[in-house]
GROMACS .gro file of C-alpha atoms in nm:
model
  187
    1UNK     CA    1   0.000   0.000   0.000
    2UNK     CA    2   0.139   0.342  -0.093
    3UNK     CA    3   0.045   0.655   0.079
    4UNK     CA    4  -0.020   0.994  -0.133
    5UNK     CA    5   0.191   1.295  -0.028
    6UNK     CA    6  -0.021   1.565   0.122
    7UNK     CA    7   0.044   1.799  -0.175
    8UNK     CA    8  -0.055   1.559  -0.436
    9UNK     CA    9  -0.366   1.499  -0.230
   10UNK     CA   10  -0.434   1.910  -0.229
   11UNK     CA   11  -0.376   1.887  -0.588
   12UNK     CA   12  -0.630   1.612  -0.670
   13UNK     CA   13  -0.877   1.748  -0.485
   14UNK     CA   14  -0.844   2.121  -0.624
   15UNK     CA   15  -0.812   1.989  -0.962
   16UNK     CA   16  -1.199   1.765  -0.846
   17UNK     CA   17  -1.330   2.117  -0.809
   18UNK     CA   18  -1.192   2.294  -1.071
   19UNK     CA   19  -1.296   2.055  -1.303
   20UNK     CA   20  -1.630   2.019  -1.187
   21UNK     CA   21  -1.625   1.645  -1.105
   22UNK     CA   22  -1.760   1.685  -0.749
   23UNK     CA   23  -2.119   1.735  -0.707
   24UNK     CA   24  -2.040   1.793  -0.278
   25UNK     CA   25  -1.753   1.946  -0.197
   26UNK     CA   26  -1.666   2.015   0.221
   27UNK     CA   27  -1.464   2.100   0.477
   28UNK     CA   28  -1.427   2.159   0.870
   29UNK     CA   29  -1.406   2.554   0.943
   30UNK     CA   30  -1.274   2.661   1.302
   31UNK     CA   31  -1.482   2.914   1.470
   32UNK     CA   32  -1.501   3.057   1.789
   33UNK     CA   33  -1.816   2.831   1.876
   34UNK     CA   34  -1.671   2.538   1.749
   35UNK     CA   35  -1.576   2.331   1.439
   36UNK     CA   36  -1.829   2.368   1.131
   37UNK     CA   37  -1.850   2.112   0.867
   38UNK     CA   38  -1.940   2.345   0.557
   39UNK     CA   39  -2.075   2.200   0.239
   40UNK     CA   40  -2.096   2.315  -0.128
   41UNK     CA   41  -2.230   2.249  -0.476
   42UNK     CA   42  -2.175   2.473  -0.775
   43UNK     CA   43  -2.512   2.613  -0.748
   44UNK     CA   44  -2.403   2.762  -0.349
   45UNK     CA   45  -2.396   2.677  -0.004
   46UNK     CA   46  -2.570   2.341   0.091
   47UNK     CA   47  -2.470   2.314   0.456
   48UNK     CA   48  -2.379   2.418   0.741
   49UNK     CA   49  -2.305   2.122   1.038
   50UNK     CA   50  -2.255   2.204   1.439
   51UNK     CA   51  -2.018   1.889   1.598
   52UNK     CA   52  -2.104   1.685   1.270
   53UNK     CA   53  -1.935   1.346   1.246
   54UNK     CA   54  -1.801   1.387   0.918
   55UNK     CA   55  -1.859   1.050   0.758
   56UNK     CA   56  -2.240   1.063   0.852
   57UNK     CA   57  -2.264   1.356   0.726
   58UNK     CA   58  -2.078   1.250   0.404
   59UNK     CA   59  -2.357   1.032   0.367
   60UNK     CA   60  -2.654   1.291   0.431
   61UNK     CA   61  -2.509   1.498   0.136
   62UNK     CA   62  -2.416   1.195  -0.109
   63UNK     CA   63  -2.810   1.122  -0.031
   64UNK     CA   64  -2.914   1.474  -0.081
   65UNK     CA   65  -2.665   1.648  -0.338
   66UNK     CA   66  -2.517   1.311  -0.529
   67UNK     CA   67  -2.281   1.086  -0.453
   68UNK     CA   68  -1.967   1.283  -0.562
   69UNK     CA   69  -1.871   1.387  -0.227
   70UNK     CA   70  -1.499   1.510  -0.121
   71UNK     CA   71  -1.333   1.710   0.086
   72UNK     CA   72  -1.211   1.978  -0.108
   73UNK     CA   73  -1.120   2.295   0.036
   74UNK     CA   74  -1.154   2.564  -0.245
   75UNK     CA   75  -1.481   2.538  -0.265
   76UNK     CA   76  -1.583   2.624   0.032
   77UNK     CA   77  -1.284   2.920   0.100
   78UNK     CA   78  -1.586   3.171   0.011
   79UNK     CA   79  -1.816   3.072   0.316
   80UNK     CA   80  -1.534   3.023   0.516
   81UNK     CA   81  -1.388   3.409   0.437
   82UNK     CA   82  -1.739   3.520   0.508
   83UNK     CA   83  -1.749   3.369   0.832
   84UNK     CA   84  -1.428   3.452   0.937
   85UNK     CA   85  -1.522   3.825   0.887
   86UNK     CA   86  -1.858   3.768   1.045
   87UNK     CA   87  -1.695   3.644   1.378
   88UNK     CA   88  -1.434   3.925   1.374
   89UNK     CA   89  -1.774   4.211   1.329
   90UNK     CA   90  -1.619   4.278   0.977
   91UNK     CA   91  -1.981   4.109   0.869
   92UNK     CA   92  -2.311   4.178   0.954
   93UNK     CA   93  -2.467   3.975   0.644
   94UNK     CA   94  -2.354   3.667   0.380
   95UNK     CA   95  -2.310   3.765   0.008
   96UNK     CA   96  -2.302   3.385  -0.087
   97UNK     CA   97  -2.529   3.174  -0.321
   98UNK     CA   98  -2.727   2.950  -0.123
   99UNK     CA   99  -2.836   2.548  -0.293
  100UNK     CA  100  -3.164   2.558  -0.132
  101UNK     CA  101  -3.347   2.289  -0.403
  102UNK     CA  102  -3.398   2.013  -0.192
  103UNK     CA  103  -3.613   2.219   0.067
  104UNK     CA  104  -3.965   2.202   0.020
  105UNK     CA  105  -4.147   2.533  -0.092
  106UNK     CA  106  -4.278   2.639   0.246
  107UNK     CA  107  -3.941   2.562   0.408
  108UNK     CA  108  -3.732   2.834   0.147
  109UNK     CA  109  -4.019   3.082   0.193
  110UNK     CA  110  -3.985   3.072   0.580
  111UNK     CA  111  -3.615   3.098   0.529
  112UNK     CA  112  -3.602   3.393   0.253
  113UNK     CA  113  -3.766   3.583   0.549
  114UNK     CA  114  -3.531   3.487   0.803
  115UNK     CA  115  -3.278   3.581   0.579
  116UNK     CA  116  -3.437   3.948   0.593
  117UNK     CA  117  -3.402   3.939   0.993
  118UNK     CA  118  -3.122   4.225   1.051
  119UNK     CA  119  -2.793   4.157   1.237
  120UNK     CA  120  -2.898   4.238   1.602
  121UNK     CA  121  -3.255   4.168   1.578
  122UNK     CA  122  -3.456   3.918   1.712
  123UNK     CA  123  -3.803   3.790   1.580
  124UNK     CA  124  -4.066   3.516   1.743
  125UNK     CA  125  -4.207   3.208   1.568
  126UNK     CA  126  -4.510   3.368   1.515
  127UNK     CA  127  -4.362   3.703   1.389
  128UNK     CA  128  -4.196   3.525   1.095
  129UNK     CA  129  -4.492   3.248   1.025
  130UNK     CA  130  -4.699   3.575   0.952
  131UNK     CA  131  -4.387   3.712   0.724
  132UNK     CA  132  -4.380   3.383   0.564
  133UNK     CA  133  -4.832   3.447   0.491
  134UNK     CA  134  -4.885   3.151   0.708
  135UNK     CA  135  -4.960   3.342   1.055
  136UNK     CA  136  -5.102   3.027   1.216
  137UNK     CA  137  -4.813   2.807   1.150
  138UNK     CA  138  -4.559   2.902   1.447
  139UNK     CA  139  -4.467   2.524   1.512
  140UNK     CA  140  -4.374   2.450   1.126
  141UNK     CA  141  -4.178   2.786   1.129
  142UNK     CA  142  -3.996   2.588   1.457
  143UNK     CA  143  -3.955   2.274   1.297
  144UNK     CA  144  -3.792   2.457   0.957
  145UNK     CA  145  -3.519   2.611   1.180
  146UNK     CA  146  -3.466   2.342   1.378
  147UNK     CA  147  -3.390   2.165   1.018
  148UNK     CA  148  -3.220   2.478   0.941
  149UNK     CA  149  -2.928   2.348   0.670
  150UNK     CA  150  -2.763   2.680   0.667
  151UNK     CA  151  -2.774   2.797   1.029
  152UNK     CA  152  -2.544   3.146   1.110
  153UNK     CA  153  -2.568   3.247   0.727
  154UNK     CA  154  -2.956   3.179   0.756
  155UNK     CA  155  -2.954   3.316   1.112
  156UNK     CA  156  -3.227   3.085   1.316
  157UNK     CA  157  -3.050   3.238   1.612
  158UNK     CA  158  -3.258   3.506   1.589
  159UNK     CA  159  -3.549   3.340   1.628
  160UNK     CA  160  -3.687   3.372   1.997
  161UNK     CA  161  -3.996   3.201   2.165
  162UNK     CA  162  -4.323   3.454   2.174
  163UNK     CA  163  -4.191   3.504   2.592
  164UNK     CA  164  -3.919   3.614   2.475
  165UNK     CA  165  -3.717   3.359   2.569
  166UNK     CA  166  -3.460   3.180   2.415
  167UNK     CA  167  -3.571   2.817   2.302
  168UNK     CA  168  -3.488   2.545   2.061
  169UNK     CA  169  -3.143   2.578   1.865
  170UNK     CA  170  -2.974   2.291   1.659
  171UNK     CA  171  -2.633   2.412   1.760
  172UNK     CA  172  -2.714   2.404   2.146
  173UNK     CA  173  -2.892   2.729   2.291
  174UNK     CA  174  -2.530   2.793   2.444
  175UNK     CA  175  -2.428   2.890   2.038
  176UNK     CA  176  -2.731   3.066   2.002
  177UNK     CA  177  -2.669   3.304   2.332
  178UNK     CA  178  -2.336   3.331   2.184
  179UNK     CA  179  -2.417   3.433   1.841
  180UNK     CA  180  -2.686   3.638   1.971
  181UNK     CA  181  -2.456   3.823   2.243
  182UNK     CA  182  -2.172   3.834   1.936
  183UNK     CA  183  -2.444   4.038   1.738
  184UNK     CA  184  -2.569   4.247   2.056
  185UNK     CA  185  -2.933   4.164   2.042
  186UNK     CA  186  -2.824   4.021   2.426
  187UNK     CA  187  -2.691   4.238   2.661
   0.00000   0.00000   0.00000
């Protein structure tokens, strides 16, 4: 058995992207609230993981994206950058293209209006059920971010319980009073 040297390995993988023979491409991205596994396609951003295991997760995407899945790291320098500047308060919103297709109509509507929640704002369930023209539907509104795929660039951290409280968050509500205190909307 022969091992590859790290620099070929860069190489095959760039030249997988380049070429456009990877229909996934992903990588881990350090943050101050922990590792991110960030995922790609050509058409945008496809995901966003908190403490992912990254062979399950290779799995999720092969099952929704295609089954050319690699860890690739050009791809995804873009969302990384972003973030980067988003934890430093260079950024207070994401300029990337977002692969949304596999959501279900109701699910990008909900999240095209979270998307329009500002940097330092919070809204309730109900709040953005009635943005999304379905003012009874609070509970699906919780269940779409809680199957947020983008979380931080689609910011379901903002999203607060009609108390006022903070409830539900994929990441842990620990990340979410840290992204929320990182954007001052906690004081």
């Amino acid at each position: 058995m022969s091992t590859v040297s790290p620099e070929l390995d860069r190489r095959f993988r760039d030249a997988a992207a380049r070429e456009s023979l990877l229909d996934v491409a992903y990588d881990l991205v350090d943050t101050p609230i922990g590792t991110l596994l960030v995922a790609a396609t050509e058409q945008g951003l496809a995901r966003i993981s908190y403490d992912a295991d990254p062979e399950r997760e290779v799995e999720r995407l092969a099952h929704g994206f295609g089954l050319r899945v690699l860890r690739s790291p050009r791809p995804i320098d873009p969302a990384r950058r972003e973030l980067d500047e988003y934890f430093s308060g260079n950024r207070r919103t994401f300029d990337l293209a977002l692969d949304l297709r596999s959501l279900a109509d109701f699910n990008r509507r909900v999240l095209r209006e979270l998307a329009r929640v500002p940097f330092g704002e919070v809204v309730t369930y109900g709040e953005l059920a009635a943005r999304a023209a379905r003012p009874r539907a609070a509970r699906a509104v919780g269940t779409v971010m809680n199957r947020n795929p983008l979380p931080i660039v689609l910011p379901c951290h903002r999203v607060i319980g009609a108390n006022g409280k903070l409830v539900g968050y994929g990441g842990g509500l620990d990340r979410k009073e840290a992204l929320l205190r990182h954007e001052g909307a906690l004081l």
